[in-house]
XYZ file of C-alpha atoms in Angstrom:
339
model
C 0.292 -3.353 3.848
C -1.486 -3.276 0.493
C 0.316 -1.919 -2.575
C -1.714 -1.171 -5.696
C 0.421 -1.367 -8.840
C -1.133 -0.019 -12.018
C 0.252 -1.193 -15.347
C 1.664 -4.261 -13.619
C 1.276 -6.517 -16.660
C 3.740 -4.381 -18.596
C 7.523 -4.547 -18.672
C 8.661 -2.527 -15.650
C 5.450 -3.028 -13.677
C 5.659 -6.822 -13.839
C 9.321 -6.778 -12.830
C 8.367 -4.537 -9.900
C 5.663 -6.958 -8.779
C 8.134 -9.856 -8.893
C 10.686 -7.780 -6.966
C 8.170 -6.828 -4.264
C 6.833 -10.381 -3.965
C 10.360 -11.609 -3.298
C 11.633 -8.793 -1.073
C 8.441 -8.039 0.867
C 6.343 -11.233 0.901
C 4.306 -9.947 3.841
C 2.652 -7.252 1.706
C -0.491 -7.659 -0.386
C -0.025 -6.819 -4.067
C -2.912 -5.708 -6.276
C -2.388 -5.202 -10.004
C -4.671 -3.063 -12.156
C -3.972 -3.275 -15.888
C -6.077 -2.597 -18.984
C -4.188 -5.271 -20.956
C -3.657 -3.102 -24.004
C -1.130 -4.257 -26.618
C 1.826 -3.901 -24.192
C 0.168 -5.688 -21.263
C 0.710 -9.431 -21.061
C -1.123 -11.277 -18.313
C 0.840 -14.477 -18.916
C 3.896 -12.638 -17.604
C 2.244 -12.612 -14.173
C 1.444 -16.335 -14.168
C 3.897 -17.052 -11.294
C 1.926 -14.659 -9.077
C -1.630 -15.547 -10.042
C -2.142 -18.329 -7.488
C -0.591 -16.482 -4.547
C -3.041 -15.594 -1.789
C -1.598 -12.104 -1.350
C -1.871 -11.197 -5.055
C -4.883 -9.993 -6.990
C -5.199 -9.029 -10.642
C -7.951 -6.724 -11.904
C -8.472 -5.853 -15.547
C -9.351 -2.179 -15.813
C -8.477 1.238 -17.186
C -6.941 3.833 -14.846
C -9.027 6.505 -16.610
C -12.265 4.639 -15.754
C -13.334 6.374 -12.536
C -16.029 3.815 -11.703
C -13.591 0.908 -11.976
C -10.903 2.732 -10.011
C -13.295 3.796 -7.243
C -14.643 0.283 -6.824
C -11.148 -1.182 -6.569
C -10.026 1.408 -4.013
C -13.172 0.785 -1.964
C -12.470 -2.952 -1.936
C -8.723 -2.886 -1.322
C -8.092 0.422 0.479
C -4.430 0.478 -0.647
C -1.729 2.002 1.528
C 0.512 2.824 -1.446
C -0.300 3.334 -5.130
C 2.486 3.007 -7.702
C 1.447 4.170 -11.165
C 3.295 2.453 -14.005
C 0.254 2.517 -16.291
C 1.029 4.602 -19.357
C 1.122 4.650 -23.092
C 4.880 4.779 -23.580
C 5.942 4.219 -27.183
C 7.110 7.461 -28.804
C 6.335 6.352 -32.352
C 2.779 5.446 -31.364
C 2.349 8.838 -29.672
C 3.184 10.545 -32.959
C 0.483 8.503 -34.694
C -2.208 8.957 -31.997
C -1.465 11.696 -29.437
C -4.991 11.671 -27.994
C -4.676 8.177 -26.574
C -1.543 9.236 -24.680
C -3.200 12.315 -23.232
C -6.181 10.300 -22.002
C -4.209 7.537 -20.299
C -1.165 9.427 -19.085
C -2.875 12.609 -17.870
C -6.542 11.861 -17.189
C -5.671 8.406 -15.858
C -3.258 9.963 -13.398
C -5.925 12.421 -12.267
C -8.428 9.597 -11.755
C -5.986 7.666 -9.581
C -5.110 10.688 -7.465
C -8.751 11.584 -6.927
C -9.283 8.065 -5.583
C -6.188 8.419 -3.395
C -7.651 11.580 -1.881
C -11.036 9.977 -1.331
C -9.686 6.860 0.376
C -6.782 8.421 2.288
C -3.935 6.608 0.546
C -0.641 7.073 2.388
C 1.557 7.513 -0.686
C 0.953 7.988 -4.390
C 4.069 7.334 -6.477
C 4.249 8.414 -10.108
C 6.677 6.523 -12.350
C 7.869 9.053 -14.905
C 10.683 9.297 -17.439
C 13.835 11.281 -18.179
C 12.244 12.162 -21.513
C 10.380 15.018 -19.805
C 13.706 16.899 -19.776
C 14.139 16.784 -23.551
C 17.644 15.914 -24.669
C 21.299 16.845 -24.224
C 23.903 17.664 -26.900
C 26.288 14.915 -27.942
C 29.298 17.242 -27.663
C 28.724 18.090 -23.965
C 29.264 14.760 -22.159
C 29.612 16.533 -18.805
C 25.960 17.643 -18.892
C 23.401 15.454 -17.096
C 19.764 15.755 -16.097
C 19.178 16.727 -12.469
C 15.862 17.189 -10.704
C 16.229 20.946 -11.341
C 16.602 20.573 -15.120
C 13.719 22.428 -16.803
C 11.053 20.353 -18.517
C 11.470 20.551 -22.292
C 9.509 17.829 -24.082
C 10.006 16.588 -27.632
C 7.111 14.213 -28.356
C 3.434 13.809 -27.473
C 4.505 10.946 -25.215
C 7.004 12.977 -23.181
C 4.613 15.945 -23.095
C 1.886 13.732 -21.625
C 4.253 12.382 -18.961
C 5.482 15.883 -18.090
C 1.878 17.055 -17.809
C 1.128 14.191 -15.443
C 4.166 15.086 -13.317
C 2.998 18.682 -13.012
C -0.479 17.492 -12.065
C 0.964 15.215 -9.370
C 2.926 18.082 -7.836
C -0.137 20.332 -8.044
C -2.236 17.768 -6.148
C 0.421 17.741 -3.452
C 0.469 21.519 -3.123
C -3.270 22.121 -3.486
C -4.731 19.106 -1.688
C -1.833 17.923 0.462
C -1.764 14.538 -1.287
C 1.367 12.619 -0.210
C 3.113 12.066 -3.530
C 6.526 11.268 -4.984
C 7.833 11.077 -8.543
C 10.708 9.134 -10.049
C 12.178 9.856 -13.475
C 14.204 6.997 -14.896
C 16.476 6.425 -17.853
C 15.914 3.686 -20.454
C 15.187 0.327 -18.839
C 16.123 -3.094 -20.184
C 15.840 -6.653 -18.944
C 13.376 -9.582 -18.857
C 9.816 -9.232 -20.164
C 10.582 -6.155 -22.307
C 7.922 -5.784 -25.024
C 9.424 -6.905 -28.359
C 8.854 -3.646 -30.236
C 11.372 -1.821 -28.019
C 14.983 -1.470 -29.176
C 16.843 -4.237 -27.318
C 14.261 -7.065 -27.576
C 13.457 -6.042 -31.153
C 17.102 -6.348 -32.147
C 17.470 -9.674 -30.344
C 14.398 -11.238 -31.961
C 15.229 -9.986 -35.456
C 18.893 -10.994 -35.208
C 17.903 -14.509 -34.148
C 15.696 -14.690 -37.253
C 18.496 -13.269 -39.450
C 16.249 -10.347 -40.344
C 17.418 -6.764 -40.910
C 17.888 -4.579 -37.842
C 16.343 -1.121 -38.391
C 18.370 1.662 -36.741
C 17.119 5.253 -36.775
C 19.342 7.822 -38.504
C 23.005 6.983 -38.016
C 22.482 5.309 -34.626
C 24.406 8.024 -32.766
C 21.580 8.751 -30.298
C 22.791 8.026 -26.760
C 20.731 6.560 -23.940
C 21.550 5.913 -20.278
C 20.617 2.246 -19.788
C 19.217 1.051 -16.452
C 18.737 -2.629 -15.640
C 15.117 -3.093 -14.626
C 15.826 -4.787 -11.266
C 17.894 -1.766 -10.217
C 14.969 0.468 -11.139
C 12.604 -1.645 -9.024
C 14.878 -1.292 -6.004
C 14.994 2.473 -6.487
C 11.204 2.817 -6.708
C 10.768 0.747 -3.566
C 13.195 3.036 -1.731
C 11.407 6.182 -2.898
C 7.867 4.997 -2.148
C 8.813 3.781 1.343
C 11.460 6.289 2.436
C 11.515 9.151 -0.059
C 10.422 12.621 0.961
C 6.834 13.559 0.163
C 6.447 16.043 -2.680
C 9.884 15.289 -4.150
C 11.192 14.182 -7.530
C 14.001 11.597 -7.711
C 16.057 10.866 -10.826
C 17.020 7.219 -11.353
C 19.885 6.562 -13.768
C 22.170 3.711 -14.661
C 25.506 5.447 -15.389
C 25.541 3.269 -18.519
C 25.527 5.555 -21.549
C 25.644 3.828 -24.933
C 24.737 4.904 -28.448
C 21.942 2.973 -30.118
C 24.455 1.656 -32.652
C 26.741 0.417 -29.863
C 23.824 -1.439 -28.283
C 22.883 -3.083 -31.569
C 26.465 -4.135 -32.293
C 26.799 -5.565 -28.774
C 23.733 -7.737 -29.361
C 25.026 -8.928 -32.736
C 28.392 -9.901 -31.251
C 26.743 -11.809 -28.416
C 24.563 -13.747 -30.853
C 27.331 -14.326 -33.389
C 25.487 -12.418 -36.102
C 27.060 -10.133 -38.757
C 26.835 -6.343 -38.682
C 25.588 -6.499 -42.269
C 22.133 -7.100 -40.755
C 22.057 -3.435 -39.651
C 19.856 -1.238 -41.847
C 19.762 2.500 -41.238
C 16.279 3.975 -41.652
C 14.771 7.461 -41.749
C 15.034 9.100 -38.347
C 12.047 9.629 -36.063
C 10.597 13.198 -36.056
C 11.984 15.179 -33.094
C 14.272 12.320 -32.056
C 16.160 13.195 -28.838
C 19.936 12.915 -29.182
C 21.142 12.093 -25.678
C 19.769 11.264 -22.248
C 21.946 11.156 -19.129
C 20.708 11.022 -15.534
C 22.481 12.346 -12.451
C 21.241 10.120 -9.568
C 23.099 12.022 -6.822
C 19.932 12.983 -4.947
C 18.549 9.455 -4.561
C 22.008 8.193 -3.609
C 22.591 10.883 -0.984
C 19.106 10.672 0.554
C 18.207 6.995 0.180
C 21.515 5.245 -0.425
C 20.555 3.863 -3.835
C 22.974 3.285 -6.690
C 22.617 0.929 -9.670
C 24.267 -2.440 -9.097
C 24.275 -3.686 -12.699
C 26.743 -2.428 -15.288
C 25.659 -2.544 -18.910
C 27.958 -5.368 -20.020
C 26.667 -7.800 -17.391
C 23.083 -6.550 -17.682
C 22.898 -6.943 -21.450
C 24.426 -10.410 -21.202
C 21.751 -11.447 -18.688
C 19.046 -9.900 -20.846
C 20.145 -11.648 -24.035
C 20.322 -14.953 -22.197
C 16.816 -14.437 -20.823
C 15.440 -13.947 -24.339
C 17.266 -17.056 -25.514
C 15.833 -19.056 -22.598
C 12.295 -17.666 -22.960
C 11.651 -17.723 -26.683
C 8.074 -18.934 -26.162
C 7.217 -15.736 -24.263
C 8.232 -13.297 -26.990
C 7.333 -15.535 -29.931
C 3.779 -15.693 -28.578
C 3.716 -11.895 -28.508
C 5.037 -11.605 -32.049
C 2.320 -14.013 -33.203
C -0.382 -12.103 -31.297
C -1.477 -15.161 -29.315
C -0.522 -13.566 -25.982
C -3.673 -11.437 -26.082
C -5.770 -14.589 -25.705
C -4.297 -15.392 -22.296
C -6.794 -13.309 -20.322
C -9.695 -15.039 -22.056
C -8.203 -18.467 -21.356
C -7.644 -17.578 -17.709
C -11.007 -15.992 -16.970
C -13.715 -17.017 -19.430
C -14.841 -19.907 -17.228
C -14.523 -18.097 -13.906
């Protein structure tokens, strides 16, 4: 069958494409990505020459582009990773997040209705639930936790989730939603916490940590997330939300210190900076539903996952150094200007 993956040149989307290409080589994979700052086409180089892979540069909020692609490919499944996702950027420019994350989702679902797509899967985030108190470690997000957003980013993702469920109820569109905890692993854009700390530590530069670093996140290795999404889109119940968590809670400061120890760098590189406005204190996912219904549980504990991630960044310095220099944005031009 044909699977359309939007945002597939980004961190999780590219890992998902690699996972699908390996696990389900009989399927056709189509990637639609606008190649904004977080999209890196060179990441997908191993897939570009495969006969069952196609890349299309385009914006999910561009109805003409989306309609043409659906008409050509007639996808069986659509998995929407495409999103503006950096909280700090959403505080600076909320409008961009509303356009991509809400109107882009609507555009995709309208095309799904028109072309009879068998499943639309929305990749969401645990940030739609707000945060949990640090002094109540027994509390975790379930699928019944009320939405309580803290930033323009999380509000835009929550709005998209509500729209997806409304399209299911109103139009009968076969949808599913997954809400995941913080991902980490290969191809993570260097402005995010873990790759940022790795790159700066290797350069012996200061490591900026918000507030006192006590904010806790539930870390999920990206390959485990890919396996969970595949299970939901193929076997999950239509109209349902599934939480995907790693059972790997760590404070931001713990994560940073772990990276410094692994790289043999001193903790004196840590520099505490003014906290982000509305910064959530703790995220923790209860994945009981996806485990009970689909048999999924994360396979990667944080200690082994962070070790693999650090090693990947050490082995692939050219990838992230090209991003830091800005040269990665020239890859599309190099690949396509003479075609």
